[in-house]
Amino acid sequence: MSSGHHHHEQDALIEKYGYDDHFHEHHEGDKFQFNFLTKYIFSMDHKIIARQFLFTGIFWAIIGAAMSIVFRFQLGFPDASMAWLKPILGKWIIINEAGIGTLEPEFYYALVTMHGTIIVFFVLTAGLSGTFSNFLIPLQLGARDMASPFLNMLSYWFFFLSSAVMFYSLFLSTGPFSGGWTAYPPLSALPQASIGSESGMTLWIVSLALFVVSVLLGGMNYITTVLNLRTKGMSLWRMPLTIWAFLVTAILGLLSFPVLFSGFLLLIFDRSMGTSFYLSDIFVNGMALDRIGGSPILYQHIFWFLGHPEVYIIILPAMGIVSEVLAVHARKPIFGYRAMVYSILAIAFLSFIVWAHHMFMSGVNPFLSNFFVVFTLIIAVPSAVKVFNWISTLYGGNIRLNTPMLFCIGFVSMFISGGLTGIFLGNSAIDIQQHDTYFVVAHFHIVMGVAAFFGMFAGVYNWFPKMFGRYMNDTLGKIHFWITLIGAYAVFGPMHFLGMAGVPRRYYLFDKFDAFSGFDDMNKFITIAAIVSFFAQILFVVNFFWSMYKGKRVTSQNPWGSNSLEWTTPIEAGHGNWPGKIPTVQRWSYDYGKDGIEFTQQHVPLRDGEKPSDH
Amino acid sequence: MSSEHTAHTGSHHTEVENWNGASEPFKASYGKLMMWYFLLSDAFTFSAFLIAYGTLRFSMPTWPVPDFVFSGLPGGIHHKPLIFVTIMTFVLIASSVTMVRAVQEGHRENKKGVVFWMILTIIGGLGFLGCQAWEWTTLIGGEKMSITRNPFGTHIENGTYLEGDGHDIKAGDSFTKGSSYLIHYHDGHFQPLKYKTEGGEVKTQQMGPKAFGALFFFITGFHGFHVFSGVVFLLIIALNVASGLYARRNNKYEMVEKIGLYWHFVDLVWVFVFLVFYLL
Amino acid sequence: MSHLSYEESKKLVMKGLIILAIVTLAEVFVALLGKGYLVKDFHLPVWLMYILMIVMSLYKAYFIVYYFMHMKYEVPGLVKSVLLPTLLLVWAVIAFFTEGKTWHDWRAQKNDRPIGSLTGLVDEKAKDVKSSGHGTVDQKENQLAPAHQDTLTKKDEHGDHSNDAETKKEAPSHH
């Protein structure tokens, strides 16, 4: 495509059909455009805030992934010396007279806990939804910014505060919290329960309380913006699927995080004020505590009332990104647009009524479990609809096999592989065998860990040109993809076998269990695969930062030949996104290959005799 | 007002077009919408607390009877079940009503009216907090209920007291299964009474479920905190109204409307707190 | 924005005050009547009392949201976006309460559990509760339990912590 030509055509169309919101009369010489501090640090521009979320997310992803390498090393090579980690981990590595360094078991649990907390909340919630909801909602809807740019800024800074508190907790002398990312009482409720339950837990809960505030501020903004601030012509059924996914994600967050917050407040009271909401019949060192009448299962219910929607808060944005990027690079309209929307809504609804499937073995009433089994298995239906539609979109497409597209295909692969094992685990009877084994670890890492990362990578590679005005290196990107894809299957594939053999998760060492000694080689293999995959991610980080400054420059407004509105803004868009009028929307965003024309952007009016495709 | 009326009737058949964007499909400013969604999320916070309350209550062998627990009135009056909390509820409802009036005066751009009704609302809020303070003082100071202990118990069988408590119970008084009792606190101890069951066994009163006290102070405290912060916001906004800030914004005192939503929500939550703690 | 004129809405406010006041009074009336405070020896069935109170509370909530918070005059999209999500709580209520009831039943099945061990005060009379038909005396259980009961007794409000369980049996909590 000849860039100059397009450039002109787009601006002319917007000038002709655009919608004048008199932005410039109010914002000429906007004070937020000027000094460094307000432009890049305390910015209210959604595009800057999106990048802040992304950078913080990358920071946490590196830490979270590095932690997993340390505990994978322990699991794969329990006899090898870890003395080389002494400079980083300090007192958590014990070196004996022979010079062999071992990892403190307490710290192993802290690493597992922090890995989960960091990846689930800081990377795949804030880093994924925070980045792309912020970046794409106003741009793809034709809005100047979020409904409340100020609260949007606060949303990031609450996340930052939350991050700072959690980061600080890593350096406590008693270590960070070590009772699992779900923070079940009594480990989380009794400071005397373990060393990680002391200050580590206090900071953990403070950090997550701040995180909830961040999610709520963000979510209120996303919902209000999508519902009330769309540009002229952007009806709900014309919105790109990314926006549908972000909207529903925000709704899930708005309804589930407050419940987590309630659960945390009760937990804080149990920790510090001597109440017994979650405690009963507790013995510490042979002494019974006077903390009776509550139930730890109550916490689990409250936690998973958030926890299950949280899974979809993680995966839905990835699904939205994949739907959009897949259509763009297959040069085909997304197959079954409305079915996609309805399946997102169905998944969102179901996500609120299935939470207890995380607790089948916790002592939930078995009769009640039946309902949770049925509801859980129903989720397979909308999920299968989505998978079918992605594959059908690819079928017969004019596929560009570039990095974002590869990650989309990888996402679909991961989602199928991980989704299938979900059907096993969703059955309470089968769960008796599988629960708390590596089968569960394999399942959720593939379906919401790796898959969500693939969606995030697809998004980063695809919108990098819009974010930074340069391309990421495609060759490095492809290498990154292939190592990650193969690596992820090599790590989590074998775990299914471990799990089926009954190898329990969370164990520090298996040397006392003869039944599991046959898996030593498999554990070594998994660890090596994990280390290789980790270094592939370093490749991504290098590519990312190198490309920010040295990548190939973007020369056209619409480098991918995409239909959605973000590609009608200038390459380096300022605060307010469009320099003149806002484009009005004339069609849906999936007119690819229609009437023999490769793509038609959303603001281009219907041609003579053309039938609209969006009804 | 009448022009607005016609404008609104006109808006119904353009509903579909509204959804096409650029014209605020929800016919509400972003601030009001965000307040609604905040209240929705806050409703889930309170719901979680009340559901936790219900769950723990269901799990307990007994639960204190509210009209026995909440039966005092200021001035040392006892055995007047639910009267005081009814008064509290009236105070909060009244303050909700004055808040509606403030919003209405705002729509008329009547600055003095807004300030007047807001001040009445603030007084109502403070009155409610005062009532709550009295209730807490009675329970904590007088009856020694706290978040970790609950002297309000329920009998699980019929029986006859073997001793009196110096208050209402005399030795020889009989009681029935399901009736309530309060273990009085004297000389630094709780003094549970001995009683004889119908089978002739001698037993002592047991404390009530701890969760009752914990949940009562936690949930009414969380609600009270909402009332308190509401009063602070009302005060700030009333001052801003008086200073003419919102009049200059020329948006029909939208800020008053937003804080009004919050204030009514506090009243709404009280409807359910009142239901589960005092009625059921 | 209101459908109503200023005068009409002022009237509505007064109406609201009266309606809410009456419904609240009715709730309290049902509570007192149902539990036998008003007419001697007259009780309402508990289920009827509960249904009446819940329905009246829901009506109050409806009135506050629809009239005081002006939901009646908002566009349908806004109404749905705020009110429909609350329906998700219905299943939560059912599931959580079923769980609570289950814990209750399972605890009751463990017959040796004295009431006090769940409510906060286990004193020397705990064993009597066990033999009260609420549970059966299980000698073995009693021998397993003393450590538990001891510590619990020490933590409660009896003040004198030096008493061992044996002394306390003879000298109950009145000092």
PDB file of C-alpha atoms in Angstrom, chain B residues 53-259:
ATOM      1  CA  TYR B  53     -23.026 -13.198  57.915  1.00  0.00           C
ATOM      2  CA  GLY B  54     -25.793 -15.489  56.698  1.00  0.00           C
ATOM      3  CA  THR B  55     -23.401 -18.345  56.098  1.00  0.00           C
ATOM      4  CA  LEU B  56     -21.878 -18.167  59.558  1.00  0.00           C
ATOM      5  CA  ARG B  57     -25.295 -17.759  61.126  1.00  0.00           C
ATOM      6  CA  PHE B  58     -26.555 -20.869  59.361  1.00  0.00           C
ATOM      7  CA  SER B  59     -23.492 -22.771  60.528  1.00  0.00           C
ATOM      8  CA  MET B  60     -24.029 -22.013  64.223  1.00  0.00           C
ATOM      9  CA  PRO B  61     -26.075 -24.196  66.565  1.00  0.00           C
ATOM     10  CA  THR B  62     -27.774 -21.109  68.002  1.00  0.00           C
ATOM     11  CA  TRP B  63     -27.964 -17.418  67.244  1.00  0.00           C
ATOM     12  CA  PRO B  64     -28.908 -14.536  69.538  1.00  0.00           C
ATOM     13  CA  VAL B  65     -32.420 -13.213  69.101  1.00  0.00           C
ATOM     14  CA  PRO B  66     -32.204  -9.593  67.936  1.00  0.00           C
ATOM     15  CA  ASP B  67     -35.179  -8.214  69.822  1.00  0.00           C
ATOM     16  CA  PHE B  68     -33.582  -9.466  73.019  1.00  0.00           C
ATOM     17  CA  VAL B  69     -30.174  -8.004  72.200  1.00  0.00           C
ATOM     18  CA  PHE B  70     -31.404  -4.662  70.898  1.00  0.00           C
ATOM     19  CA  SER B  71     -33.971  -3.689  73.456  1.00  0.00           C
ATOM     20  CA  GLY B  72     -32.507  -0.761  75.337  1.00  0.00           C
ATOM     21  CA  LEU B  73     -33.266   2.930  75.084  1.00  0.00           C
ATOM     22  CA  PRO B  74     -31.266   5.911  76.349  1.00  0.00           C
ATOM     23  CA  GLY B  75     -32.126   6.781  79.921  1.00  0.00           C
ATOM     24  CA  GLY B  76     -31.787   3.275  81.259  1.00  0.00           C
ATOM     25  CA  ILE B  77     -34.979   1.956  79.714  1.00  0.00           C
ATOM     26  CA  HIS B  78     -34.928  -1.760  79.049  1.00  0.00           C
ATOM     27  CA  HIS B  79     -37.128  -4.363  77.363  1.00  0.00           C
ATOM     28  CA  LYS B  80     -38.343  -2.148  74.585  1.00  0.00           C
ATOM     29  CA  PRO B  81     -37.340  -4.341  71.653  1.00  0.00           C
ATOM     30  CA  LEU B  82     -36.362  -2.662  68.375  1.00  0.00           C
ATOM     31  CA  ILE B  83     -37.674   0.779  69.352  1.00  0.00           C
ATOM     32  CA  PHE B  84     -34.296   2.474  69.312  1.00  0.00           C
ATOM     33  CA  VAL B  85     -33.217   1.027  65.992  1.00  0.00           C
ATOM     34  CA  THR B  86     -36.530   2.056  64.484  1.00  0.00           C
ATOM     35  CA  ILE B  87     -35.758   5.611  65.532  1.00  0.00           C
ATOM     36  CA  MET B  88     -32.299   5.303  63.966  1.00  0.00           C
ATOM     37  CA  THR B  89     -33.843   4.074  60.745  1.00  0.00           C
ATOM     38  CA  PHE B  90     -36.244   7.030  60.708  1.00  0.00           C
ATOM     39  CA  VAL B  91     -33.361   9.433  61.128  1.00  0.00           C
ATOM     40  CA  LEU B  92     -31.570   7.939  58.149  1.00  0.00           C
ATOM     41  CA  ILE B  93     -34.700   7.886  55.996  1.00  0.00           C
ATOM     42  CA  ALA B  94     -35.400  11.499  56.890  1.00  0.00           C
ATOM     43  CA  SER B  95     -31.875  12.485  55.887  1.00  0.00           C
ATOM     44  CA  SER B  96     -32.391  10.686  52.592  1.00  0.00           C
ATOM     45  CA  VAL B  97     -35.532  12.686  52.027  1.00  0.00           C
ATOM     46  CA  THR B  98     -33.806  15.993  52.743  1.00  0.00           C
ATOM     47  CA  MET B  99     -31.093  14.919  50.305  1.00  0.00           C
ATOM     48  CA  VAL B 100     -33.672  14.458  47.560  1.00  0.00           C
ATOM     49  CA  ARG B 101     -34.902  17.939  48.304  1.00  0.00           C
ATOM     50  CA  ALA B 102     -31.374  19.311  47.980  1.00  0.00           C
ATOM     51  CA  VAL B 103     -30.991  17.672  44.571  1.00  0.00           C
ATOM     52  CA  GLN B 104     -34.340  19.089  43.470  1.00  0.00           C
ATOM     53  CA  GLU B 105     -33.363  22.580  44.535  1.00  0.00           C
ATOM     54  CA  GLY B 106     -30.146  22.040  42.604  1.00  0.00           C
ATOM     55  CA  HIS B 107     -32.101  21.338  39.456  1.00  0.00           C
ATOM     56  CA  ARG B 108     -33.864  24.657  40.005  1.00  0.00           C
ATOM     57  CA  GLU B 109     -30.486  26.355  40.471  1.00  0.00           C
ATOM     58  CA  ASN B 110     -31.613  27.504  43.893  1.00  0.00           C
ATOM     59  CA  LYS B 111     -28.330  27.825  45.760  1.00  0.00           C
ATOM     60  CA  LYS B 112     -29.841  28.720  49.120  1.00  0.00           C
ATOM     61  CA  GLY B 113     -32.258  25.810  48.941  1.00  0.00           C
ATOM     62  CA  VAL B 114     -29.470  23.385  48.170  1.00  0.00           C
ATOM     63  CA  VAL B 115     -27.383  24.551  51.119  1.00  0.00           C
ATOM     64  CA  PHE B 116     -30.372  24.485  53.474  1.00  0.00           C
ATOM     65  CA  TRP B 117     -31.404  20.938  52.645  1.00  0.00           C
ATOM     66  CA  MET B 118     -27.836  19.708  52.620  1.00  0.00           C
ATOM     67  CA  ILE B 119     -27.300  21.038  56.110  1.00  0.00           C
ATOM     68  CA  LEU B 120     -30.409  19.177  57.252  1.00  0.00           C
ATOM     69  CA  THR B 121     -29.016  16.050  55.599  1.00  0.00           C
ATOM     70  CA  ILE B 122     -25.729  16.456  57.419  1.00  0.00           C
ATOM     71  CA  ILE B 123     -27.576  16.847  60.703  1.00  0.00           C
ATOM     72  CA  GLY B 124     -29.495  13.672  59.942  1.00  0.00           C
ATOM     73  CA  GLY B 125     -26.260  11.823  59.180  1.00  0.00           C
ATOM     74  CA  LEU B 126     -24.680  13.027  62.389  1.00  0.00           C
ATOM     75  CA  GLY B 127     -27.824  12.052  64.290  1.00  0.00           C
ATOM     76  CA  PHE B 128     -27.621   8.555  62.907  1.00  0.00           C
ATOM     77  CA  LEU B 129     -23.954   8.290  63.835  1.00  0.00           C
ATOM     78  CA  GLY B 130     -24.813   9.526  67.323  1.00  0.00           C
ATOM     79  CA  CYS B 131     -27.430   6.812  67.684  1.00  0.00           C
ATOM     80  CA  GLN B 132     -24.944   4.236  66.520  1.00  0.00           C
ATOM     81  CA  ALA B 133     -22.378   5.518  68.993  1.00  0.00           C
ATOM     82  CA  TRP B 134     -24.896   5.115  71.807  1.00  0.00           C
ATOM     83  CA  GLU B 135     -25.799   1.609  70.706  1.00  0.00           C
ATOM     84  CA  TRP B 136     -22.159   0.553  70.491  1.00  0.00           C
ATOM     85  CA  THR B 137     -21.392   2.119  73.846  1.00  0.00           C
ATOM     86  CA  THR B 138     -24.222   0.204  75.469  1.00  0.00           C
ATOM     87  CA  LEU B 139     -23.147  -3.088  73.956  1.00  0.00           C
ATOM     88  CA  ILE B 140     -19.433  -2.656  74.544  1.00  0.00           C
ATOM     89  CA  GLY B 141     -19.410  -0.764  77.804  1.00  0.00           C
ATOM     90  CA  GLY B 142     -22.536  -2.120  79.413  1.00  0.00           C
ATOM     91  CA  GLU B 143     -22.951  -5.636  78.174  1.00  0.00           C
ATOM     92  CA  LYS B 144     -19.293  -6.295  77.355  1.00  0.00           C
ATOM     93  CA  MET B 145     -19.971  -7.604  73.899  1.00  0.00           C
ATOM     94  CA  SER B 146     -16.982  -7.208  71.593  1.00  0.00           C
ATOM     95  CA  ILE B 147     -15.670  -8.540  68.320  1.00  0.00           C
ATOM     96  CA  THR B 148     -14.197 -11.489  70.169  1.00  0.00           C
ATOM     97  CA  ARG B 149     -16.886 -12.339  72.685  1.00  0.00           C
ATOM     98  CA  ASN B 150     -20.630 -12.442  72.829  1.00  0.00           C
ATOM     99  CA  PRO B 151     -22.511 -12.821  76.110  1.00  0.00           C
ATOM    100  CA  PHE B 152     -25.893 -13.178  74.375  1.00  0.00           C
ATOM    101  CA  GLY B 153     -26.832 -16.841  74.397  1.00  0.00           C
ATOM    102  CA  THR B 154     -29.828 -18.991  73.595  1.00  0.00           C
ATOM    103  CA  HIS B 155     -31.127 -21.875  75.663  1.00  0.00           C
ATOM    104  CA  ILE B 156     -31.030 -25.235  73.969  1.00  0.00           C
ATOM    105  CA  GLU B 157     -33.382 -26.950  76.405  1.00  0.00           C
ATOM    106  CA  ASN B 158     -36.028 -26.188  79.027  1.00  0.00           C
ATOM    107  CA  GLY B 159     -34.889 -25.661  82.596  1.00  0.00           C
ATOM    108  CA  THR B 160     -35.011 -23.791  85.870  1.00  0.00           C
ATOM    109  CA  TYR B 161     -32.456 -21.348  87.213  1.00  0.00           C
ATOM    110  CA  LEU B 162     -30.733 -22.286  90.405  1.00  0.00           C
ATOM    111  CA  GLU B 163     -29.535 -18.747  91.102  1.00  0.00           C
ATOM    112  CA  GLY B 164     -30.476 -15.180  90.296  1.00  0.00           C
ATOM    113  CA  ASP B 165     -28.417 -12.635  88.407  1.00  0.00           C
ATOM    114  CA  GLY B 166     -29.454  -9.561  90.373  1.00  0.00           C
ATOM    115  CA  HIS B 167     -31.191  -8.154  87.298  1.00  0.00           C
ATOM    116  CA  ASP B 168     -34.278  -9.864  85.966  1.00  0.00           C
ATOM    117  CA  ILE B 169     -33.677 -13.463  86.869  1.00  0.00           C
ATOM    118  CA  LYS B 170     -34.432 -14.928  90.273  1.00  0.00           C
ATOM    119  CA  ALA B 171     -33.597 -18.374  91.483  1.00  0.00           C
ATOM    120  CA  GLY B 172     -36.436 -20.696  90.582  1.00  0.00           C
ATOM    121  CA  ASP B 173     -37.398 -18.874  87.388  1.00  0.00           C
ATOM    122  CA  SER B 174     -37.958 -21.319  84.578  1.00  0.00           C
ATOM    123  CA  PHE B 175     -37.162 -20.856  80.912  1.00  0.00           C
ATOM    124  CA  THR B 176     -37.918 -22.623  77.668  1.00  0.00           C
ATOM    125  CA  LYS B 177     -35.817 -23.879  74.833  1.00  0.00           C
ATOM    126  CA  GLY B 178     -35.026 -21.086  72.366  1.00  0.00           C
ATOM    127  CA  SER B 179     -35.306 -18.250  74.867  1.00  0.00           C
ATOM    128  CA  SER B 180     -32.480 -15.762  75.159  1.00  0.00           C
ATOM    129  CA  TYR B 181     -30.230 -14.830  78.015  1.00  0.00           C
ATOM    130  CA  LEU B 182     -27.483 -12.350  78.722  1.00  0.00           C
ATOM    131  CA  ILE B 183     -24.545 -13.395  80.812  1.00  0.00           C
ATOM    132  CA  HIS B 184     -23.871 -10.381  83.024  1.00  0.00           C
ATOM    133  CA  TYR B 185     -20.425  -9.075  83.714  1.00  0.00           C
ATOM    134  CA  HIS B 186     -19.588  -8.281  87.305  1.00  0.00           C
ATOM    135  CA  ASP B 187     -16.359  -7.813  89.189  1.00  0.00           C
ATOM    136  CA  GLY B 188     -14.255  -8.384  86.125  1.00  0.00           C
ATOM    137  CA  HIS B 189     -15.875 -11.664  85.125  1.00  0.00           C
ATOM    138  CA  PHE B 190     -18.789 -12.944  83.197  1.00  0.00           C
ATOM    139  CA  GLN B 191     -21.142 -14.650  85.612  1.00  0.00           C
ATOM    140  CA  PRO B 192     -22.959 -17.481  83.850  1.00  0.00           C
ATOM    141  CA  LEU B 193     -25.875 -18.833  85.870  1.00  0.00           C
ATOM    142  CA  LYS B 194     -26.378 -22.393  86.937  1.00  0.00           C
ATOM    143  CA  TYR B 195     -29.606 -24.058  85.992  1.00  0.00           C
ATOM    144  CA  LYS B 196     -31.293 -27.396  86.252  1.00  0.00           C
ATOM    145  CA  THR B 197     -32.614 -29.150  83.166  1.00  0.00           C
ATOM    146  CA  GLU B 198     -35.892 -31.017  83.085  1.00  0.00           C
ATOM    147  CA  GLY B 199     -33.861 -34.170  83.395  1.00  0.00           C
ATOM    148  CA  GLY B 200     -32.466 -32.893  86.660  1.00  0.00           C
ATOM    149  CA  GLU B 201     -28.928 -32.150  85.487  1.00  0.00           C
ATOM    150  CA  VAL B 202     -27.139 -29.045  86.691  1.00  0.00           C
ATOM    151  CA  LYS B 203     -25.539 -26.961  83.960  1.00  0.00           C
ATOM    152  CA  THR B 204     -24.148 -23.505  83.380  1.00  0.00           C
ATOM    153  CA  GLN B 205     -25.058 -20.965  80.715  1.00  0.00           C
ATOM    154  CA  GLN B 206     -22.783 -20.863  77.678  1.00  0.00           C
ATOM    155  CA  MET B 207     -21.592 -17.785  75.810  1.00  0.00           C
ATOM    156  CA  GLY B 208     -23.296 -17.053  72.479  1.00  0.00           C
ATOM    157  CA  PRO B 209     -21.611 -17.477  69.110  1.00  0.00           C
ATOM    158  CA  LYS B 210     -18.600 -15.175  68.782  1.00  0.00           C
ATOM    159  CA  ALA B 211     -19.420 -14.505  65.169  1.00  0.00           C
ATOM    160  CA  PHE B 212     -22.486 -12.511  66.227  1.00  0.00           C
ATOM    161  CA  GLY B 213     -20.494  -9.818  67.959  1.00  0.00           C
ATOM    162  CA  ALA B 214     -17.760  -9.799  65.351  1.00  0.00           C
ATOM    163  CA  LEU B 215     -20.154  -9.496  62.444  1.00  0.00           C
ATOM    164  CA  PHE B 216     -22.344  -6.942  64.177  1.00  0.00           C
ATOM    165  CA  PHE B 217     -19.505  -4.542  64.906  1.00  0.00           C
ATOM    166  CA  PHE B 218     -17.814  -5.242  61.586  1.00  0.00           C
ATOM    167  CA  ILE B 219     -20.806  -4.711  59.340  1.00  0.00           C
ATOM    168  CA  THR B 220     -22.498  -1.863  61.206  1.00  0.00           C
ATOM    169  CA  GLY B 221     -19.033  -0.353  61.565  1.00  0.00           C
ATOM    170  CA  PHE B 222     -18.399  -0.589  57.837  1.00  0.00           C
ATOM    171  CA  HIS B 223     -21.806   0.959  57.202  1.00  0.00           C
ATOM    172  CA  GLY B 224     -21.150   3.628  59.818  1.00  0.00           C
ATOM    173  CA  PHE B 225     -17.858   4.384  58.090  1.00  0.00           C
ATOM    174  CA  HIS B 226     -19.801   4.936  54.867  1.00  0.00           C
ATOM    175  CA  VAL B 227     -22.172   7.284  56.700  1.00  0.00           C
ATOM    176  CA  PHE B 228     -19.245   9.124  58.222  1.00  0.00           C
ATOM    177  CA  SER B 229     -17.427   9.589  54.930  1.00  0.00           C
ATOM    178  CA  GLY B 230     -20.745  10.594  53.386  1.00  0.00           C
ATOM    179  CA  VAL B 231     -21.120  13.323  56.010  1.00  0.00           C
ATOM    180  CA  VAL B 232     -17.592  14.562  55.268  1.00  0.00           C
ATOM    181  CA  PHE B 233     -18.268  14.675  51.516  1.00  0.00           C
ATOM    182  CA  LEU B 234     -21.618  16.377  52.109  1.00  0.00           C
ATOM    183  CA  LEU B 235     -19.891  18.991  54.215  1.00  0.00           C
ATOM    184  CA  ILE B 236     -17.257  19.703  51.581  1.00  0.00           C
ATOM    185  CA  ILE B 237     -19.817  19.846  48.806  1.00  0.00           C
ATOM    186  CA  ALA B 238     -22.154  22.056  50.844  1.00  0.00           C
ATOM    187  CA  LEU B 239     -19.273  24.496  51.328  1.00  0.00           C
ATOM    188  CA  ASN B 240     -18.553  24.425  47.601  1.00  0.00           C
ATOM    189  CA  VAL B 241     -22.211  25.057  46.865  1.00  0.00           C
ATOM    190  CA  ALA B 242     -22.225  28.002  49.223  1.00  0.00           C
ATOM    191  CA  SER B 243     -19.110  29.381  47.589  1.00  0.00           C
ATOM    192  CA  GLY B 244     -20.860  29.344  44.225  1.00  0.00           C
ATOM    193  CA  LEU B 245     -18.445  26.867  42.628  1.00  0.00           C
ATOM    194  CA  TYR B 246     -21.141  24.631  41.173  1.00  0.00           C
ATOM    195  CA  ALA B 247     -23.304  27.511  40.101  1.00  0.00           C
ATOM    196  CA  ARG B 248     -20.408  28.609  37.877  1.00  0.00           C
ATOM    197  CA  ARG B 249     -20.147  25.110  36.393  1.00  0.00           C
ATOM    198  CA  ASN B 250     -23.690  25.570  35.209  1.00  0.00           C
ATOM    199  CA  ASN B 251     -24.584  21.879  35.221  1.00  0.00           C
ATOM    200  CA  LYS B 252     -27.564  21.968  37.558  1.00  0.00           C
ATOM    201  CA  TYR B 253     -25.474  21.093  40.600  1.00  0.00           C
ATOM    202  CA  GLU B 254     -24.498  17.698  39.252  1.00  0.00           C
ATOM    203  CA  MET B 255     -22.073  17.204  42.122  1.00  0.00           C
ATOM    204  CA  VAL B 256     -24.983  17.413  44.569  1.00  0.00           C
ATOM    205  CA  GLU B 257     -26.779  14.788  42.529  1.00  0.00           C
ATOM    206  CA  LYS B 258     -23.763  12.485  42.656  1.00  0.00           C
ATOM    207  CA  ILE B 259     -23.275  12.744  46.402  1.00  0.00           C
TER     208      ILE B 259
END
